[in-house]
JSON list of C-alpha atoms and ligand atoms in Angstrom, two decimals:
[
{"chain": "A", "resi": 29, "resn": "MET", "atom": "CA", "xyz": [75.76, 95.56, 40.80]},
{"chain": "A", "resi": 30, "resn": "ASN", "atom": "CA", "xyz": [78.40, 93.22, 39.32]},
{"chain": "A", "resi": 31, "resn": "ASP", "atom": "CA", "xyz": [81.56, 92.21, 41.19]},
{"chain": "A", "resi": 32, "resn": "LEU", "atom": "CA", "xyz": [83.79, 94.73, 39.40]},
{"chain": "A", "resi": 33, "resn": "GLU", "atom": "CA", "xyz": [81.41, 97.50, 40.45]},
{"chain": "A", "resi": 34, "resn": "HIS", "atom": "CA", "xyz": [81.50, 96.20, 44.03]},
{"chain": "A", "resi": 35, "resn": "ALA", "atom": "CA", "xyz": [85.32, 96.23, 43.95]},
{"chain": "A", "resi": 36, "resn": "LYS", "atom": "CA", "xyz": [85.27, 99.80, 42.57]},
{"chain": "A", "resi": 37, "resn": "LYS", "atom": "CA", "xyz": [83.05, 100.83, 45.46]},
{"chain": "A", "resi": 38, "resn": "ALA", "atom": "CA", "xyz": [85.44, 99.20, 47.93]},
{"chain": "A", "resi": 39, "resn": "ARG", "atom": "CA", "xyz": [88.34, 101.02, 46.24]},
{"chain": "A", "resi": 40, "resn": "LEU", "atom": "CA", "xyz": [86.77, 104.40, 47.03]},
{"chain": "A", "resi": 41, "resn": "ARG", "atom": "CA", "xyz": [87.08, 103.54, 50.74]},
{"chain": "A", "resi": 42, "resn": "ALA", "atom": "CA", "xyz": [90.87, 103.18, 50.54]},
{"chain": "A", "resi": 43, "resn": "TYR", "atom": "CA", "xyz": [92.98, 105.32, 52.90]},
{"chain": "A", "resi": 44, "resn": "THR", "atom": "CA", "xyz": [96.05, 106.22, 50.85]},
{"chain": "A", "resi": 45, "resn": "PRO", "atom": "CA", "xyz": [97.52, 109.61, 51.83]},
{"chain": "A", "resi": 46, "resn": "TYR", "atom": "CA", "xyz": [101.06, 108.35, 51.10]},
{"chain": "A", "resi": 47, "resn": "SER", "atom": "CA", "xyz": [100.93, 106.40, 47.81]},
{"chain": "A", "resi": 48, "resn": "HIS", "atom": "CA", "xyz": [97.61, 107.77, 46.50]},
{"chain": "A", "resi": 49, "resn": "PHE", "atom": "CA", "xyz": [97.25, 104.32, 44.89]},
{"chain": "A", "resi": 50, "resn": "LYS", "atom": "CA", "xyz": [93.80, 103.04, 45.78]},
{"chain": "A", "resi": 51, "resn": "VAL", "atom": "CA", "xyz": [92.92, 99.35, 45.59]},
{"chain": "A", "resi": 52, "resn": "GLY", "atom": "CA", "xyz": [89.54, 97.73, 46.21]},
{"chain": "A", "resi": 53, "resn": "ALA", "atom": "CA", "xyz": [88.60, 94.11, 46.80]},
{"chain": "A", "resi": 54, "resn": "ALA", "atom": "CA", "xyz": [85.16, 92.52, 46.92]},
{"chain": "A", "resi": 55, "resn": "ILE", "atom": "CA", "xyz": [84.63, 88.91, 48.01]},
{"chain": "A", "resi": 56, "resn": "ARG", "atom": "CA", "xyz": [81.50, 87.02, 46.97]},
{"chain": "A", "resi": 57, "resn": "LEU", "atom": "CA", "xyz": [80.23, 84.21, 49.22]},
{"chain": "A", "resi": 58, "resn": "LYS", "atom": "CA", "xyz": [78.00, 81.28, 48.21]},
{"chain": "A", "resi": 59, "resn": "ASP", "atom": "CA", "xyz": [74.87, 82.98, 49.59]},
{"chain": "A", "resi": 60, "resn": "GLY", "atom": "CA", "xyz": [75.56, 86.21, 47.68]},
{"chain": "A", "resi": 61, "resn": "THR", "atom": "CA", "xyz": [77.04, 88.11, 50.63]},
{"chain": "A", "resi": 62, "resn": "MET", "atom": "CA", "xyz": [79.71, 90.62, 49.57]},
{"chain": "A", "resi": 63, "resn": "VAL", "atom": "CA", "xyz": [82.61, 91.55, 51.87]},
{"chain": "A", "resi": 64, "resn": "TYR", "atom": "CA", "xyz": [84.76, 94.56, 50.96]},
{"chain": "A", "resi": 65, "resn": "GLY", "atom": "CA", "xyz": [88.39, 95.43, 51.62]},
{"chain": "A", "resi": 66, "resn": "SER", "atom": "CA", "xyz": [90.51, 98.42, 50.73]},
{"chain": "A", "resi": 67, "resn": "ASN", "atom": "CA", "xyz": [94.14, 99.34, 51.28]},
{"chain": "A", "resi": 68, "resn": "ILE", "atom": "CA", "xyz": [94.81, 101.26, 54.46]},
{"chain": "A", "resi": 69, "resn": "GLU", "atom": "CA", "xyz": [98.14, 103.03, 54.83]},
{"chain": "A", "resi": 70, "resn": "ASN", "atom": "CA", "xyz": [100.01, 104.42, 57.82]},
{"chain": "A", "resi": 71, "resn": "ALA", "atom": "CA", "xyz": [102.71, 107.04, 58.48]},
{"chain": "A", "resi": 72, "resn": "ALA", "atom": "CA", "xyz": [104.83, 104.05, 59.55]},
{"chain": "A", "resi": 73, "resn": "PHE", "atom": "CA", "xyz": [104.76, 102.67, 55.99]},
{"chain": "A", "resi": 74, "resn": "GLY", "atom": "CA", "xyz": [105.36, 99.02, 56.88]},
{"chain": "A", "resi": 75, "resn": "LEU", "atom": "CA", "xyz": [102.06, 98.90, 58.72]},
{"chain": "A", "resi": 76, "resn": "SER", "atom": "CA", "xyz": [100.00, 99.49, 55.59]},
{"chain": "A", "resi": 77, "resn": "ASN", "atom": "CA", "xyz": [97.53, 96.76, 54.69]},
{"chain": "A", "resi": 78, "resn": "CYS", "atom": "CA", "xyz": [96.59, 95.74, 51.16]},
{"chain": "A", "resi": 79, "resn": "ALA", "atom": "CA", "xyz": [92.99, 95.62, 49.97]},
{"chain": "A", "resi": 80, "resn": "GLU", "atom": "CA", "xyz": [92.91, 91.84, 49.38]},
{"chain": "A", "resi": 81, "resn": "ARG", "atom": "CA", "xyz": [94.16, 91.04, 52.85]},
{"chain": "A", "resi": 82, "resn": "SER", "atom": "CA", "xyz": [91.82, 93.61, 54.42]},
{"chain": "A", "resi": 83, "resn": "ALA", "atom": "CA", "xyz": [88.90, 91.84, 52.71]},
{"chain": "A", "resi": 84, "resn": "VAL", "atom": "CA", "xyz": [89.83, 88.30, 53.76]},
{"chain": "A", "resi": 85, "resn": "PHE", "atom": "CA", "xyz": [90.73, 89.32, 57.32]},
{"chain": "A", "resi": 86, "resn": "SER", "atom": "CA", "xyz": [87.51, 91.31, 57.64]},
{"chain": "A", "resi": 87, "resn": "LEU", "atom": "CA", "xyz": [85.47, 88.35, 56.36]},
{"chain": "A", "resi": 88, "resn": "ILE", "atom": "CA", "xyz": [86.91, 85.97, 58.96]},
{"chain": "A", "resi": 89, "resn": "SER", "atom": "CA", "xyz": [86.69, 88.57, 61.73]},
{"chain": "A", "resi": 90, "resn": "GLN", "atom": "CA", "xyz": [83.00, 89.05, 60.99]},
{"chain": "A", "resi": 91, "resn": "GLY", "atom": "CA", "xyz": [82.38, 85.33, 61.47]},
{"chain": "A", "resi": 92, "resn": "TYR", "atom": "CA", "xyz": [82.04, 84.23, 57.84]},
{"chain": "A", "resi": 93, "resn": "ASP", "atom": "CA", "xyz": [83.60, 80.97, 56.69]},
{"chain": "A", "resi": 94, "resn": "PRO", "atom": "CA", "xyz": [86.33, 81.40, 54.03]},
{"chain": "A", "resi": 95, "resn": "LYS", "atom": "CA", "xyz": [85.30, 77.99, 52.62]},
{"chain": "A", "resi": 96, "resn": "ASP", "atom": "CA", "xyz": [82.16, 79.77, 51.34]},
{"chain": "A", "resi": 97, "resn": "ILE", "atom": "CA", "xyz": [84.19, 82.12, 49.13]},
{"chain": "A", "resi": 98, "resn": "ILE", "atom": "CA", "xyz": [83.28, 81.83, 45.44]},
{"chain": "A", "resi": 99, "resn": "GLN", "atom": "CA", "xyz": [85.46, 84.64, 44.15]},
{"chain": "A", "resi": 100, "resn": "ILE", "atom": "CA", "xyz": [87.43, 87.75, 44.97]},
{"chain": "A", "resi": 101, "resn": "THR", "atom": "CA", "xyz": [87.56, 90.71, 42.61]},
{"chain": "A", "resi": 102, "resn": "ILE", "atom": "CA", "xyz": [90.42, 93.18, 42.96]},
{"chain": "A", "resi": 103, "resn": "ILE", "atom": "CA", "xyz": [90.65, 96.50, 41.16]},
{"chain": "A", "resi": 104, "resn": "ALA", "atom": "CA", "xyz": [93.06, 99.43, 40.90]},
{"chain": "A", "resi": 105, "resn": "ASP", "atom": "CA", "xyz": [93.93, 102.21, 38.47]},
{"chain": "A", "resi": 106, "resn": "SER", "atom": "CA", "xyz": [96.74, 100.09, 37.03]},
{"chain": "A", "resi": 107, "resn": "ASN", "atom": "CA", "xyz": [98.07, 99.70, 33.46]},
{"chain": "A", "resi": 108, "resn": "GLY", "atom": "CA", "xyz": [96.96, 96.10, 33.09]},
{"chain": "A", "resi": 109, "resn": "PRO", "atom": "CA", "xyz": [94.73, 94.16, 35.48]},
{"chain": "A", "resi": 110, "resn": "VAL", "atom": "CA", "xyz": [96.15, 94.80, 39.00]},
{"chain": "A", "resi": 111, "resn": "SER", "atom": "CA", "xyz": [98.84, 92.34, 40.08]},
{"chain": "A", "resi": 112, "resn": "PRO", "atom": "CA", "xyz": [98.56, 91.36, 43.78]},
{"chain": "A", "resi": 113, "resn": "CYS", "atom": "CA", "xyz": [101.74, 91.59, 45.87]},
{"chain": "A", "resi": 114, "resn": "GLY", "atom": "CA", "xyz": [103.54, 88.46, 47.05]},
{"chain": "A", "resi": 115, "resn": "SER", "atom": "CA", "xyz": [102.19, 88.69, 50.61]},
{"chain": "A", "resi": 116, "resn": "CYS", "atom": "CA", "xyz": [98.60, 88.84, 49.37]},
{"chain": "A", "resi": 117, "resn": "ARG", "atom": "CA", "xyz": [99.19, 85.89, 47.05]},
{"chain": "A", "resi": 118, "resn": "GLN", "atom": "CA", "xyz": [100.34, 83.81, 50.02]},
{"chain": "A", "resi": 119, "resn": "VAL", "atom": "CA", "xyz": [97.32, 84.81, 52.14]},
{"chain": "A", "resi": 120, "resn": "LEU", "atom": "CA", "xyz": [94.80, 84.25, 49.31]},
{"chain": "A", "resi": 121, "resn": "HIS", "atom": "CA", "xyz": [96.36, 80.86, 48.56]},
{"chain": "A", "resi": 122, "resn": "GLU", "atom": "CA", "xyz": [95.95, 79.67, 52.14]},
{"chain": "A", "resi": 123, "resn": "LEU", "atom": "CA", "xyz": [92.47, 81.01, 52.82]},
{"chain": "A", "resi": 124, "resn": "LEU", "atom": "CA", "xyz": [90.52, 80.78, 49.55]},
{"chain": "A", "resi": 125, "resn": "PRO", "atom": "CA", "xyz": [89.09, 77.46, 48.32]},
{"chain": "A", "resi": 126, "resn": "LYS", "atom": "CA", "xyz": [91.12, 75.81, 45.53]},
{"chain": "A", "resi": 127, "resn": "ASP", "atom": "CA", "xyz": [88.34, 76.40, 43.00]},
{"chain": "A", "resi": 128, "resn": "ALA", "atom": "CA", "xyz": [87.67, 80.04, 43.97]},
{"chain": "A", "resi": 129, "resn": "LYS", "atom": "CA", "xyz": [88.20, 82.57, 41.21]},
{"chain": "A", "resi": 130, "resn": "VAL", "atom": "CA", "xyz": [90.58, 85.49, 41.58]},
{"chain": "A", "resi": 131, "resn": "ILE", "atom": "CA", "xyz": [89.45, 88.26, 39.23]},
{"chain": "A", "resi": 132, "resn": "LEU", "atom": "CA", "xyz": [91.97, 91.02, 38.63]},
{"chain": "A", "resi": 133, "resn": "GLY", "atom": "CA", "xyz": [90.82, 94.23, 37.01]},
{"chain": "A", "resi": 134, "resn": "ASN", "atom": "CA", "xyz": [91.53, 97.87, 36.36]},
{"chain": "A", "resi": 135, "resn": "LEU", "atom": "CA", "xyz": [89.52, 101.02, 35.76]},
{"chain": "A", "resi": 136, "resn": "LYS", "atom": "CA", "xyz": [89.84, 100.59, 31.96]},
{"chain": "A", "resi": 137, "resn": "GLY", "atom": "CA", "xyz": [87.75, 97.43, 32.23]},
{"chain": "A", "resi": 138, "resn": "GLU", "atom": "CA", "xyz": [90.59, 94.98, 31.52]},
{"chain": "A", "resi": 139, "resn": "THR", "atom": "CA", "xyz": [90.36, 91.73, 33.50]},
{"chain": "A", "resi": 140, "resn": "LYS", "atom": "CA", "xyz": [92.27, 88.53, 34.09]},
{"chain": "A", "resi": 141, "resn": "THR", "atom": "CA", "xyz": [90.84, 85.54, 35.99]},
{"chain": "A", "resi": 142, "resn": "MET", "atom": "CA", "xyz": [92.83, 82.79, 37.71]},
{"chain": "A", "resi": 143, "resn": "THR", "atom": "CA", "xyz": [92.94, 80.41, 40.68]},
{"chain": "A", "resi": 144, "resn": "THR", "atom": "CA", "xyz": [95.15, 80.93, 43.72]},
{"chain": "A", "resi": 145, "resn": "ASP", "atom": "CA", "xyz": [97.43, 78.09, 42.48]},
{"chain": "A", "resi": 146, "resn": "GLU", "atom": "CA", "xyz": [97.97, 80.02, 39.27]},
{"chain": "A", "resi": 147, "resn": "LEU", "atom": "CA", "xyz": [98.51, 83.24, 41.24]},
{"chain": "A", "resi": 148, "resn": "LEU", "atom": "CA", "xyz": [101.09, 81.61, 43.51]},
{"chain": "A", "resi": 149, "resn": "PRO", "atom": "CA", "xyz": [102.55, 78.33, 42.22]},
{"chain": "A", "resi": 150, "resn": "TYR", "atom": "CA", "xyz": [104.52, 76.28, 44.79]},
{"chain": "A", "resi": 151, "resn": "ALA", "atom": "CA", "xyz": [103.04, 78.25, 47.72]},
{"chain": "A", "resi": 152, "resn": "PHE", "atom": "CA", "xyz": [104.35, 77.78, 51.26]},
{"chain": "A", "resi": 153, "resn": "GLU", "atom": "CA", "xyz": [102.18, 75.38, 53.29]},
{"chain": "A", "resi": 154, "resn": "THR", "atom": "CA", "xyz": [102.73, 73.71, 56.67]},
{"chain": "A", "resi": 155, "resn": "PHE", "atom": "CA", "xyz": [99.73, 71.39, 56.69]},
{"chain": "A", "resi": 156, "resn": "ASP", "atom": "CA", "xyz": [97.83, 69.36, 54.14]},
{"chain": "A", "resi": 157, "resn": "GLU", "atom": "CA", "xyz": [94.30, 70.23, 53.07]},
{"chain": "A", "resi": 158, "resn": "ASP", "atom": "CA", "xyz": [92.60, 67.63, 55.30]},
{"chain": "A", "resi": 159, "resn": "ASN", "atom": "CA", "xyz": [94.32, 68.81, 58.43]},
{"chain": "A", "resi": 160, "resn": "THR", "atom": "CA", "xyz": [93.09, 72.37, 58.67]},
{"chain": "B", "resi": 209, "resn": "THU", "atom": "N1", "xyz": [98.42, 97.39, 47.40]},
{"chain": "B", "resi": 209, "resn": "THU", "atom": "C1", "xyz": [97.27, 96.65, 47.57]},
{"chain": "B", "resi": 209, "resn": "THU", "atom": "O1", "xyz": [96.32, 97.08, 48.23]},
{"chain": "B", "resi": 209, "resn": "THU", "atom": "N2", "xyz": [97.23, 95.41, 47.00]},
{"chain": "B", "resi": 209, "resn": "THU", "atom": "C2", "xyz": [98.25, 94.86, 46.28]},
{"chain": "B", "resi": 209, "resn": "THU", "atom": "O2", "xyz": [98.19, 93.68, 45.94]},
{"chain": "B", "resi": 209, "resn": "THU", "atom": "C3", "xyz": [99.39, 95.68, 45.90]},
{"chain": "B", "resi": 209, "resn": "THU", "atom": "C4", "xyz": [99.58, 96.93, 46.67]},
{"chain": "B", "resi": 209, "resn": "THU", "atom": "C5", "xyz": [98.48, 98.71, 48.01]},
{"chain": "B", "resi": 209, "resn": "THU", "atom": "C6", "xyz": [99.47, 98.82, 49.14]},
{"chain": "B", "resi": 209, "resn": "THU", "atom": "C7", "xyz": [99.72, 100.32, 49.17]},
{"chain": "B", "resi": 209, "resn": "THU", "atom": "O3", "xyz": [98.73, 100.94, 49.98]},
{"chain": "B", "resi": 209, "resn": "THU", "atom": "C8", "xyz": [99.52, 100.75, 47.72]},
{"chain": "B", "resi": 209, "resn": "THU", "atom": "O4", "xyz": [98.86, 99.67, 47.07]},
{"chain": "B", "resi": 209, "resn": "THU", "atom": "C9", "xyz": [100.78, 101.10, 46.97]},
{"chain": "B", "resi": 209, "resn": "THU", "atom": "O5", "xyz": [101.70, 100.08, 47.08]}
]
């Protein structure tokens, strides 16, 4: 299965009774491990969690090292390749390696690939890279 297919599979696990907008994310690690995330909504709307953040938080919670991330693939039924929200850009920028690929896609098969610096230029940071 390729990474877009993994992200599609993750998308089917989304819990979206309010927006009905399902998003899936699949993270590939150096050793080939895949970690999935999907968006999970709540009746208290502000508590909803995006797919990208679900995936990264799940990865760390399961004991994987985010430094081993090669790429994250994110997919939705969007017009163009899905555009991650500002909060997710900030989280991906802090936790993914500088050279990791962010692959944005949609169900039509359109894709766009970039780094987290391209996704969020001039990101907020409180420490330098060597001091993590
Ligand atoms: N959503 C994501 O999962 N990722 C994004 O980057 C943008 C938005 C979700 C949040 C909410 O469940 C739904 O899409 C509609 O906003």
